[in-house]
Amino acid sequence: MPINSFENYQMSWKPSIDKIKKPIYKVLAEQLELDILNGVLLPGTKLPPQRELADYLDLNLSTISKAFKVCELKGLLSATIGSGTFVSYDALSNAYLLEDKKPSHLIEMGATLPDNASYEPLLLQLKNMLQETDYEKWFGYGRPGESLWQKDAAVKLIQRGGFETIVDHILFANGGQNAIAATLASLCQPGDRIGVDHHTYPGLKTVAAMLSIQLVPIKSENNEMSPTAFEYACKNDNIKGIYLIPDYHNPTASCLSVENRKMIAALAKKYNQFIIEDATYHLHNEQPLPAVASYAPEQVIHIASLSKSIAPGLRLAYLAVPSRYKEPISKALYNLNISVSPLLAELTARTIVSNQFEVLIERHREQAIRRNQLVNQYLADYTCLGADTGIFRWLLLPGKITGAEFETLAAQQGVQVYAAERFVVGNSCPERAVRIAVCAPKTLEELEQGLIILKRLLNNSI
């Protein structure tokens, strides 16, 4: 029995565990995870001090510490020196980010998809490839020597996005998420810490959880990562690097200023931090800003994904990697990828070199502007952040309704949007906001129908 009596003592968590099962720290960690998933412990709940919990359960302090560490590495808990341990606000988000199948009755305004009406140049290029006499080579294994001219195409695309690089620094990946996973797997060990915006790309969160890498939220100023907060994290939070989406940040649709790009790059040099620059949305800018990599080329792994600017089905991303990181990232990509599809790599390269990618980008941009005009029309009375060339917007909610509550209400009325809670990191407090994917509905008519529903819900929330 515990030495102390806790019968009338207020504790936020009083677990009951079977001490016969071993090891006990895993049993305790499993109970903690279960209570979080079942809603017994809500996001933001402060857990009892470890010593207090050890007394209550009559266990060693080290057992409690190990159990907490297991859950912290899974992203369920967030510990802050001097403040205690809290249930992360994003503890539940990974469980429901992307369902296997979208319910047919929902208007899709959750997943960030480009419009699907702009693919004719890709179709024509593909038809030409398949009419060549040696077309069968596109269905075999690719060989490294065959990809040299495709790397020229990668350089051209990355230059279009605001960064001058060279062929020797180019690597291929099966999409942006794969590139992020390989980069983290090669540069980090389990338990390492990476700085991120306090709302960030969910794909990064799932990869970090899989690799047992901890994400450290870095404070923002004016919806941009604060260089001052980044420097504080370099000095005090034992981070190894940061992850950035400088253009059309997902989910807040903000853009990192040139001044802050320069300052963050300078700090990365000063503290020898790597930067993963996710350039997924760079090409949505008609005149792209200089990439962060252009200010710190030896610190930045620049990832140019094609899923949002050209077509999601291409499943291809280009990495511009500094020399010192190239070998470990190349090995990780090989182990994760084996190889990229020769068909898709060739199709993409031809589309770029022939300048057809400019046609695709322009058509996507025209569609985005047309759709955002509808958003501006229907949501004019509300704060909906983001530019007219973006494929999603960040809607700040009126009244006291939370993002999670609004997401549930919207789904009940037939519209899928994604709440801020899906994107929040650690024990950061989620904004009362939802991300609206304006290009995901199949038609303008479907988008308008969704906006009418959302506007009615917003009016009722005031």
Short mmCIF file of C-alpha atoms in Angstrom, two decimals:
data_model
loop_
_atom_site.label_atom_id
_atom_site.label_comp_id
_atom_site.label_asym_id
_atom_site.label_seq_id
_atom_site.Cartn_x
_atom_site.Cartn_y
_atom_site.Cartn_z
CA MET A 1 0.00 0.00 0.00
CA PRO A 2 1.16 3.56 -0.60
CA ILE A 3 2.77 5.21 2.41
CA ASN A 4 0.63 8.31 1.99
CA SER A 5 -3.15 8.47 1.79
CA PHE A 6 -4.52 10.07 -1.39
CA GLU A 7 -8.20 9.27 -0.87
CA ASN A 8 -9.26 12.89 -0.50
CA TYR A 9 -6.31 14.40 -2.31
CA GLN A 10 -6.96 16.22 -5.58
CA MET A 11 -4.95 14.63 -8.38
CA SER A 12 -5.63 15.09 -12.08
CA TRP A 13 -4.87 11.43 -12.74
CA LYS A 14 -5.26 8.47 -10.39
CA PRO A 15 -4.46 5.41 -12.50
CA SER A 16 -5.12 1.86 -11.44
CA ILE A 17 -2.63 -0.58 -12.91
CA ASP A 18 -1.95 -4.31 -12.71
CA LYS A 19 1.50 -4.60 -11.12
CA ILE A 20 1.69 -8.29 -11.94
CA LYS A 21 2.33 -7.43 -15.58
CA LYS A 22 5.90 -6.49 -16.45
CA PRO A 23 7.60 -4.19 -17.13
CA ILE A 24 5.51 -1.86 -15.00
CA TYR A 25 6.60 1.33 -16.77
CA LYS A 26 5.12 -0.01 -20.03
CA VAL A 27 1.90 -0.96 -18.25
CA LEU A 28 1.67 2.55 -16.83
CA ALA A 29 2.46 4.12 -20.23
CA GLU A 30 -0.25 2.02 -21.88
CA GLN A 31 -2.78 3.10 -19.24
CA LEU A 32 -1.81 6.74 -19.73
CA GLU A 33 -2.20 6.45 -23.51
CA LEU A 34 -5.55 4.71 -23.12
CA ASP A 35 -6.88 7.38 -20.76
CA ILE A 36 -5.84 10.10 -23.21
CA LEU A 37 -7.44 8.37 -26.19
CA ASN A 38 -10.65 7.68 -24.24
CA GLY A 39 -10.96 11.27 -23.05
CA VAL A 40 -10.31 10.56 -19.37
CA LEU A 41 -7.39 12.98 -19.64
CA LEU A 42 -8.21 15.96 -21.84
CA PRO A 43 -5.68 17.95 -23.90
CA GLY A 44 -3.98 20.57 -21.74
CA THR A 45 -4.43 18.60 -18.49
CA LYS A 46 -1.48 18.97 -16.15
CA LEU A 47 -0.39 15.59 -14.80
CA PRO A 48 0.57 15.07 -11.16
CA PRO A 49 4.25 15.62 -10.33
CA GLN A 50 6.20 12.43 -10.97
CA ARG A 51 7.26 12.05 -7.33
CA GLU A 52 3.66 12.48 -6.21
CA LEU A 53 2.47 9.83 -8.66
CA ALA A 54 5.26 7.49 -7.54
CA ASP A 55 4.06 7.83 -3.92
CA TYR A 56 0.45 7.27 -4.95
CA LEU A 57 1.23 4.11 -6.92
CA ASP A 58 3.99 2.95 -4.53
CA LEU A 59 6.48 2.78 -7.40
CA ASN A 60 10.00 4.00 -7.97
CA LEU A 61 10.36 7.50 -9.38
CA SER A 62 12.38 6.09 -12.28
CA THR A 63 9.41 3.90 -13.29
CA ILE A 64 7.17 6.96 -13.55
CA SER A 65 9.84 8.87 -15.47
CA LYS A 66 10.27 6.06 -17.99
CA ALA A 67 6.49 5.78 -18.51
CA PHE A 68 6.18 9.53 -19.07
CA LYS A 69 9.12 9.44 -21.49
CA VAL A 70 7.48 6.72 -23.58
CA CYS A 71 4.34 8.84 -23.94
CA GLU A 72 6.32 12.01 -24.54
CA LEU A 73 8.15 10.39 -27.47
CA LYS A 74 4.77 9.38 -28.93
CA GLY A 75 3.68 13.02 -28.81
CA LEU A 76 1.05 12.39 -26.12
CA LEU A 77 2.75 14.48 -23.43
CA SER A 78 4.66 17.73 -23.41
CA ALA A 79 7.08 18.53 -20.58
CA THR A 80 8.30 22.03 -19.78
CA ILE A 81 11.03 22.67 -17.22
CA GLY A 82 9.56 24.55 -14.29
CA SER A 83 5.96 24.09 -15.45
CA GLY A 84 5.37 20.35 -15.33
CA THR A 85 4.02 17.72 -17.72
CA PHE A 86 0.83 18.24 -19.73
CA VAL A 87 -1.33 16.19 -22.07
CA SER A 88 -0.43 17.56 -25.51
CA TYR A 89 -3.12 19.46 -27.37
CA ASP A 90 -2.21 17.42 -30.45
CA ALA A 91 -2.34 14.05 -28.66
CA LEU A 92 -5.41 12.91 -30.58
CA SER A 93 -4.79 14.62 -33.89
CA ASN A 94 -2.74 11.91 -35.57
CA ALA A 95 -5.47 9.38 -35.02
CA TYR A 96 -7.97 11.09 -37.32
CA LEU A 97 -5.94 13.14 -39.80
CA LEU A 98 -6.74 11.29 -43.00
CA GLU A 99 -9.36 8.58 -42.98
CA ASP A 100 -8.92 5.66 -45.37
CA LYS A 101 -11.96 6.77 -47.31
CA LYS A 102 -13.76 10.10 -47.39
CA PRO A 103 -17.47 9.69 -46.60
CA SER A 104 -19.35 10.18 -49.87
CA HIS A 105 -21.84 12.61 -48.35
CA LEU A 106 -19.17 15.17 -47.36
CA ILE A 107 -18.01 18.09 -49.48
CA GLU A 108 -14.22 17.83 -49.27
CA MET A 109 -12.76 21.07 -47.91
CA GLY A 110 -10.29 19.43 -45.55
CA ALA A 111 -7.47 17.83 -47.58
CA THR A 112 -5.24 20.34 -49.41
CA LEU A 113 -5.68 19.38 -53.04
CA PRO A 114 -5.09 21.45 -56.17
CA ASP A 115 -7.95 21.70 -58.64
CA ASN A 116 -8.30 18.70 -60.96
CA ALA A 117 -9.15 20.66 -64.14
CA SER A 118 -5.61 21.56 -65.19
CA TYR A 119 -3.93 18.31 -66.19
CA GLU A 120 -4.19 18.34 -70.00
CA PRO A 121 -0.46 19.13 -70.58
CA LEU A 122 0.46 16.11 -68.43
CA LEU A 123 -1.90 13.88 -70.39
CA LEU A 124 -0.46 14.96 -73.75
CA GLN A 125 3.12 14.47 -72.52
CA LEU A 126 2.28 11.00 -71.22
CA LYS A 127 0.64 9.99 -74.51
CA ASN A 128 3.76 11.04 -76.40
CA MET A 129 5.99 9.00 -74.10
CA LEU A 130 3.91 5.85 -74.51
CA GLN A 131 3.98 6.14 -78.30
CA GLU A 132 7.79 5.96 -78.40
CA THR A 133 9.28 2.71 -79.69
CA ASP A 134 11.15 1.98 -76.44
CA TYR A 135 8.24 2.87 -74.16
CA GLU A 136 8.73 -0.32 -72.11
CA LYS A 137 11.74 1.23 -70.34
CA TRP A 138 9.39 3.44 -68.33
CA PHE A 139 8.07 0.32 -66.59
CA GLY A 140 11.42 -1.11 -65.50
CA TYR A 141 13.95 -0.13 -62.87
CA GLY A 142 15.57 3.26 -63.24
CA ARG A 143 19.38 3.56 -63.21
CA PRO A 144 21.19 6.46 -61.54
CA GLY A 145 23.07 7.43 -64.72
CA GLU A 146 19.80 7.83 -66.59
CA SER A 147 18.59 10.55 -64.23
CA LEU A 148 21.30 13.16 -64.90
CA TRP A 149 19.26 15.25 -67.30
CA GLN A 150 16.27 14.87 -64.99
CA LYS A 151 18.38 16.57 -62.31
CA ASP A 152 18.79 19.50 -64.71
CA ALA A 153 15.01 19.69 -64.77
CA ALA A 154 14.97 19.63 -60.95
CA VAL A 155 17.43 22.54 -60.84
CA LYS A 156 15.19 24.51 -63.21
CA LEU A 157 12.09 23.92 -61.08
CA ILE A 158 13.88 24.82 -57.84
CA GLN A 159 15.28 28.00 -59.43
CA ARG A 160 11.72 28.91 -60.41
CA GLY A 161 10.84 28.57 -56.71
CA GLY A 162 13.49 31.03 -55.51
CA PHE A 163 16.69 29.03 -54.96
CA GLU A 164 19.77 28.70 -57.17
CA THR A 165 21.28 25.23 -56.80
CA ILE A 166 23.37 22.78 -58.84
CA VAL A 167 22.93 19.24 -60.14
CA ASP A 168 25.42 17.77 -57.63
CA HIS A 169 23.10 18.69 -54.75
CA ILE A 170 19.92 17.11 -56.19
CA LEU A 171 18.27 13.96 -54.81
CA PHE A 172 14.90 12.41 -55.72
CA ALA A 173 12.17 11.18 -53.37
CA ASN A 174 8.74 9.62 -53.74
CA GLY A 175 6.94 12.77 -52.64
CA GLY A 176 7.50 15.46 -50.02
CA GLN A 177 6.45 13.35 -47.04
CA ASN A 178 8.96 10.70 -48.04
CA ALA A 179 11.67 13.36 -48.37
CA ILE A 180 10.90 14.68 -44.88
CA ALA A 181 10.95 11.16 -43.40
CA ALA A 182 14.32 10.35 -44.99
CA THR A 183 15.83 13.65 -43.87
CA LEU A 184 14.74 13.19 -40.25
CA ALA A 185 15.75 9.51 -40.22
CA SER A 186 19.25 10.37 -41.44
CA LEU A 187 19.95 13.45 -39.32
CA CYS A 188 18.23 12.57 -36.04
CA GLN A 189 18.22 9.89 -33.38
CA PRO A 190 15.22 8.81 -31.25
CA GLY A 191 14.67 11.43 -28.57
CA ASP A 192 16.18 14.30 -30.60
CA ARG A 193 14.25 17.56 -30.69
CA ILE A 194 13.20 19.62 -33.71
CA GLY A 195 11.78 23.14 -33.65
CA VAL A 196 8.53 23.82 -35.53
CA ASP A 197 5.77 26.42 -35.74
CA HIS A 198 3.16 25.90 -33.02
CA HIS A 199 0.73 24.83 -35.76
CA THR A 200 2.43 22.69 -38.39
CA TYR A 201 2.03 20.20 -41.21
CA PRO A 202 0.43 17.00 -39.83
CA GLY A 203 2.62 14.80 -42.04
CA LEU A 204 5.66 16.05 -40.15
CA LYS A 205 3.98 15.15 -36.87
CA THR A 206 3.26 11.58 -37.94
CA VAL A 207 6.81 11.07 -39.22
CA ALA A 208 8.30 12.53 -36.03
CA ALA A 209 6.11 10.27 -33.88
CA MET A 210 7.16 7.22 -35.92
CA LEU A 211 10.85 8.09 -35.46
CA SER A 212 10.43 9.09 -31.77
CA ILE A 213 11.57 12.64 -32.54
CA GLN A 214 10.14 15.35 -30.31
CA LEU A 215 8.68 18.51 -31.84
CA VAL A 216 9.31 21.73 -29.94
CA PRO A 217 6.85 24.56 -30.70
CA ILE A 218 8.55 27.89 -31.43
CA LYS A 219 6.53 31.03 -30.77
CA SER A 220 5.27 33.22 -33.57
CA GLU A 221 5.02 36.96 -34.05
CA ASN A 222 2.50 38.23 -36.61
CA ASN A 223 1.87 34.64 -37.71
CA GLU A 224 5.56 34.08 -38.51
CA MET A 225 8.14 32.04 -36.63
CA SER A 226 9.94 34.46 -34.33
CA PRO A 227 13.73 34.61 -34.86
CA THR A 228 14.06 35.61 -31.19
CA ALA A 229 12.10 32.52 -30.13
CA PHE A 230 14.19 30.38 -32.48
CA GLU A 231 17.38 31.65 -30.88
CA TYR A 232 15.96 30.96 -27.43
CA ALA A 233 15.21 27.37 -28.51
CA CYS A 234 18.76 27.00 -29.85
CA LYS A 235 20.16 28.05 -26.46
CA ASN A 236 17.70 26.38 -24.10
CA ASP A 237 15.66 23.61 -25.74
CA ASN A 238 18.46 21.42 -27.10
CA ILE A 239 17.05 21.35 -30.64
CA LYS A 240 19.03 20.01 -33.60
CA GLY A 241 17.21 21.90 -36.31
CA ILE A 242 13.90 23.35 -37.45
CA TYR A 243 11.19 22.62 -40.01
CA LEU A 244 9.79 25.54 -42.00
CA ILE A 245 7.10 26.15 -44.62
CA PRO A 246 8.05 29.70 -45.63
CA ASP A 247 5.34 30.23 -48.29
CA TYR A 248 1.63 29.62 -47.69
CA HIS A 249 2.42 28.03 -44.37
CA ASN A 250 0.29 24.98 -43.73
CA PRO A 251 -2.17 25.49 -42.06
CA THR A 252 -2.14 29.25 -41.30
CA ALA A 253 -1.54 30.43 -44.91
CA SER A 254 1.06 32.95 -43.68
CA CYS A 255 4.24 33.92 -45.53
CA LEU A 256 7.64 34.34 -43.88
CA SER A 257 9.03 37.80 -44.57
CA VAL A 258 12.36 38.24 -46.33
CA GLU A 259 13.77 39.86 -43.19
CA ASN A 260 12.83 36.88 -41.03
CA ARG A 261 14.17 34.45 -43.65
CA LYS A 262 17.53 36.17 -43.44
CA MET A 263 17.51 36.26 -39.62
CA ILE A 264 16.52 32.60 -39.23
CA ALA A 265 19.17 31.57 -41.77
CA ALA A 266 21.82 33.59 -39.90
CA LEU A 267 20.84 31.96 -36.59
CA ALA A 268 21.00 28.50 -38.17
CA LYS A 269 24.58 29.25 -39.20
CA LYS A 270 25.47 30.68 -35.78
CA TYR A 271 24.15 27.70 -33.81
CA ASN A 272 24.88 25.05 -36.48
CA GLN A 273 21.22 24.10 -36.86
CA PHE A 274 19.87 22.36 -39.95
CA ILE A 275 16.72 23.69 -41.57
CA ILE A 276 14.23 21.54 -43.47
CA GLU A 277 12.64 24.00 -45.89
CA ASP A 278 9.37 22.59 -47.21
CA ALA A 279 8.88 24.39 -50.54
CA THR A 280 5.59 22.66 -51.37
CA TYR A 281 3.81 25.97 -51.94
CA HIS A 282 6.65 28.15 -53.33
CA LEU A 283 5.32 28.02 -56.90
CA HIS A 284 1.92 29.38 -55.86
CA ASN A 285 3.60 32.79 -55.73
CA GLU A 286 3.64 34.54 -59.10
CA GLN A 287 6.99 36.07 -58.07
CA PRO A 288 8.49 33.71 -55.46
CA LEU A 289 10.49 35.21 -52.62
CA PRO A 290 14.09 34.04 -52.15
CA ALA A 291 14.11 30.64 -50.45
CA VAL A 292 15.58 30.38 -46.96
CA ALA A 293 18.18 28.09 -48.53
CA SER A 294 19.50 31.00 -50.58
CA TYR A 295 20.67 32.68 -47.34
CA ALA A 296 22.15 29.55 -45.73
CA PRO A 297 22.83 26.96 -48.46
CA GLU A 298 25.06 24.85 -46.18
CA GLN A 299 22.38 24.57 -43.48
CA VAL A 300 19.19 24.02 -45.47
CA ILE A 301 17.67 20.87 -46.93
CA HIS A 302 15.33 22.35 -49.54
CA ILE A 303 12.40 20.10 -50.55
CA ALA A 304 10.47 20.97 -53.71
CA SER A 305 7.37 18.79 -53.78
CA LEU A 306 5.19 18.73 -56.89
CA SER A 307 1.95 17.56 -55.28
CA LYS A 308 0.31 20.96 -54.76
CA SER A 309 1.79 22.95 -57.66
CA ILE A 310 1.53 20.40 -60.50
CA ALA A 311 -0.26 17.13 -59.57
CA PRO A 312 -0.52 14.97 -56.41
CA GLY A 313 -0.35 11.75 -58.42
CA LEU A 314 3.19 12.44 -59.64
CA ARG A 315 4.51 11.34 -56.21
CA LEU A 316 7.83 13.03 -56.78
CA ALA A 317 9.89 15.56 -54.86
CA TYR A 318 13.29 17.08 -55.50
CA LEU A 319 15.74 17.75 -52.67
CA ALA A 320 18.58 20.25 -52.85
CA VAL A 321 20.92 18.96 -50.16
CA PRO A 322 24.13 20.54 -48.77
CA SER A 323 27.25 18.45 -49.38
CA ARG A 324 27.71 17.51 -45.72
CA TYR A 325 24.20 16.02 -45.51
CA LYS A 326 24.05 14.43 -48.95
CA GLU A 327 25.48 10.99 -48.14
CA PRO A 328 23.32 10.19 -45.08
CA ILE A 329 20.15 11.53 -46.70
CA SER A 330 20.92 9.67 -49.94
CA LYS A 331 21.29 6.40 -48.00
CA ALA A 332 18.04 7.01 -46.11
CA LEU A 333 16.19 7.78 -49.35
CA TYR A 334 17.49 4.57 -50.91
CA ASN A 335 16.37 2.51 -47.92
CA LEU A 336 12.95 4.15 -47.89
CA ASN A 337 12.44 4.59 -51.64
CA ILE A 338 14.63 1.95 -53.32
CA SER A 339 13.97 4.09 -56.41
CA VAL A 340 11.49 6.58 -57.77
CA SER A 341 9.23 5.59 -60.65
CA PRO A 342 11.07 6.03 -63.99
CA LEU A 343 7.74 6.81 -65.65
CA LEU A 344 6.84 9.60 -63.25
CA ALA A 345 10.39 10.98 -63.09
CA GLU A 346 10.59 11.18 -66.89
CA LEU A 347 7.10 12.63 -67.26
CA THR A 348 7.87 15.32 -64.70
CA ALA A 349 11.25 16.19 -66.21
CA ARG A 350 9.79 16.53 -69.71
CA THR A 351 6.97 18.69 -68.39
CA ILE A 352 9.49 21.01 -66.75
CA VAL A 353 12.05 21.22 -69.56
CA SER A 354 9.35 21.86 -72.16
CA ASN A 355 7.98 24.67 -69.96
CA GLN A 356 4.60 22.95 -69.85
CA PHE A 357 4.86 23.13 -66.07
CA GLU A 358 4.45 26.91 -66.39
CA VAL A 359 1.14 26.31 -68.15
CA LEU A 360 0.05 23.94 -65.37
CA ILE A 361 1.05 26.35 -62.63
CA GLU A 362 -0.74 29.24 -64.32
CA ARG A 363 -3.93 27.22 -64.79
CA HIS A 364 -3.86 26.12 -61.15
CA ARG A 365 -3.34 29.76 -60.14
CA GLU A 366 -6.28 30.92 -62.25
CA GLN A 367 -8.50 28.27 -60.68
CA ALA A 368 -7.33 29.23 -57.18
CA ILE A 369 -8.08 32.91 -57.78
CA ARG A 370 -11.55 32.09 -59.12
CA ARG A 371 -12.29 29.91 -56.10
CA ASN A 372 -10.91 32.39 -53.60
CA GLN A 373 -13.17 35.05 -55.04
CA LEU A 374 -16.09 32.89 -53.92
CA VAL A 375 -14.52 32.50 -50.48
CA ASN A 376 -14.09 36.26 -50.18
CA GLN A 377 -17.70 36.76 -51.23
CA TYR A 378 -19.29 34.34 -48.79
CA LEU A 379 -16.95 34.83 -45.83
CA ALA A 380 -16.48 38.59 -46.17
CA ASP A 381 -17.76 39.18 -42.64
CA TYR A 382 -15.15 36.90 -41.08
CA THR A 383 -11.35 36.80 -40.78
CA CYS A 384 -10.15 34.32 -43.39
CA LEU A 385 -6.38 34.51 -43.75
CA GLY A 386 -4.50 33.64 -46.92
CA ALA A 387 -3.83 34.94 -50.41
CA ASP A 388 -6.08 34.60 -53.46
CA THR A 389 -3.54 32.33 -55.19
CA GLY A 390 -3.45 29.84 -52.30
CA ILE A 391 -5.30 26.53 -52.25
CA PHE A 392 -6.40 26.83 -48.62
CA ARG A 393 -7.42 29.51 -46.12
CA TRP A 394 -7.19 29.82 -42.34
CA LEU A 395 -10.59 30.80 -40.95
CA LEU A 396 -10.62 32.39 -37.48
CA LEU A 397 -13.84 31.49 -35.71
CA PRO A 398 -16.22 33.95 -34.05
CA GLY A 399 -17.65 33.66 -30.56
CA LYS A 400 -16.31 30.93 -28.28
CA ILE A 401 -16.57 27.90 -30.54
CA THR A 402 -13.40 25.84 -30.88
CA GLY A 403 -11.99 24.49 -34.11
CA ALA A 404 -12.77 20.92 -33.10
CA GLU A 405 -16.39 21.83 -32.31
CA PHE A 406 -16.79 23.65 -35.61
CA GLU A 407 -15.27 20.75 -37.55
CA THR A 408 -17.81 18.40 -35.98
CA LEU A 409 -20.72 20.75 -36.73
CA ALA A 410 -19.57 21.22 -40.32
CA ALA A 411 -19.29 17.46 -40.86
CA GLN A 412 -22.80 17.01 -39.49
CA GLN A 413 -23.98 19.49 -42.13
CA GLY A 414 -22.05 17.80 -44.94
CA VAL A 415 -18.74 19.71 -45.16
CA GLN A 416 -15.28 18.44 -44.18
CA VAL A 417 -12.91 21.08 -42.78
CA TYR A 418 -9.86 20.59 -40.55
CA ALA A 419 -9.65 22.10 -37.07
CA ALA A 420 -6.61 23.82 -35.61
CA GLU A 421 -6.35 20.97 -33.11
CA ARG A 422 -5.13 18.71 -35.94
CA PHE A 423 -2.08 20.91 -36.49
CA VAL A 424 -1.11 22.11 -33.01
CA VAL A 425 2.19 20.99 -31.50
CA GLY A 426 2.85 19.93 -27.91
CA ASN A 427 1.08 21.90 -25.21
CA SER A 428 0.64 24.97 -27.39
CA CYS A 429 -2.91 26.26 -27.20
CA PRO A 430 -4.71 25.72 -30.53
CA GLU A 431 -6.22 28.75 -32.20
CA ARG A 432 -9.98 28.83 -32.56
CA ALA A 433 -9.69 28.25 -36.29
CA VAL A 434 -10.19 25.79 -39.13
CA ARG A 435 -8.34 25.24 -42.40
CA ILE A 436 -10.53 25.41 -45.49
CA ALA A 437 -9.21 23.75 -48.65
CA VAL A 438 -10.73 25.90 -51.38
CA CYS A 439 -9.52 23.82 -54.35
CA ALA A 440 -10.54 20.41 -52.99
CA PRO A 441 -14.23 20.52 -54.06
CA LYS A 442 -14.62 19.05 -57.54
CA THR A 443 -16.46 22.03 -59.00
CA LEU A 444 -17.12 25.70 -58.30
CA GLU A 445 -20.74 24.78 -57.65
CA GLU A 446 -19.73 22.26 -54.98
CA LEU A 447 -17.41 24.84 -53.39
CA GLU A 448 -20.23 27.39 -53.32
CA GLN A 449 -22.56 24.86 -51.71
CA GLY A 450 -19.95 24.20 -49.02
CA LEU A 451 -19.39 27.91 -48.39
CA ILE A 452 -23.13 28.50 -47.97
CA ILE A 453 -23.20 25.81 -45.25
CA LEU A 454 -20.11 27.21 -43.52
CA LYS A 455 -21.47 30.75 -43.58
CA ARG A 456 -24.72 29.59 -41.97
CA LEU A 457 -22.76 27.80 -39.22
CA LEU A 458 -20.60 30.87 -38.63
CA ASN A 459 -23.64 33.15 -38.38
CA ASN A 460 -25.13 30.80 -35.79
CA SER A 461 -21.87 30.79 -33.79
CA ILE A 462 -21.88 34.51 -33.06
#
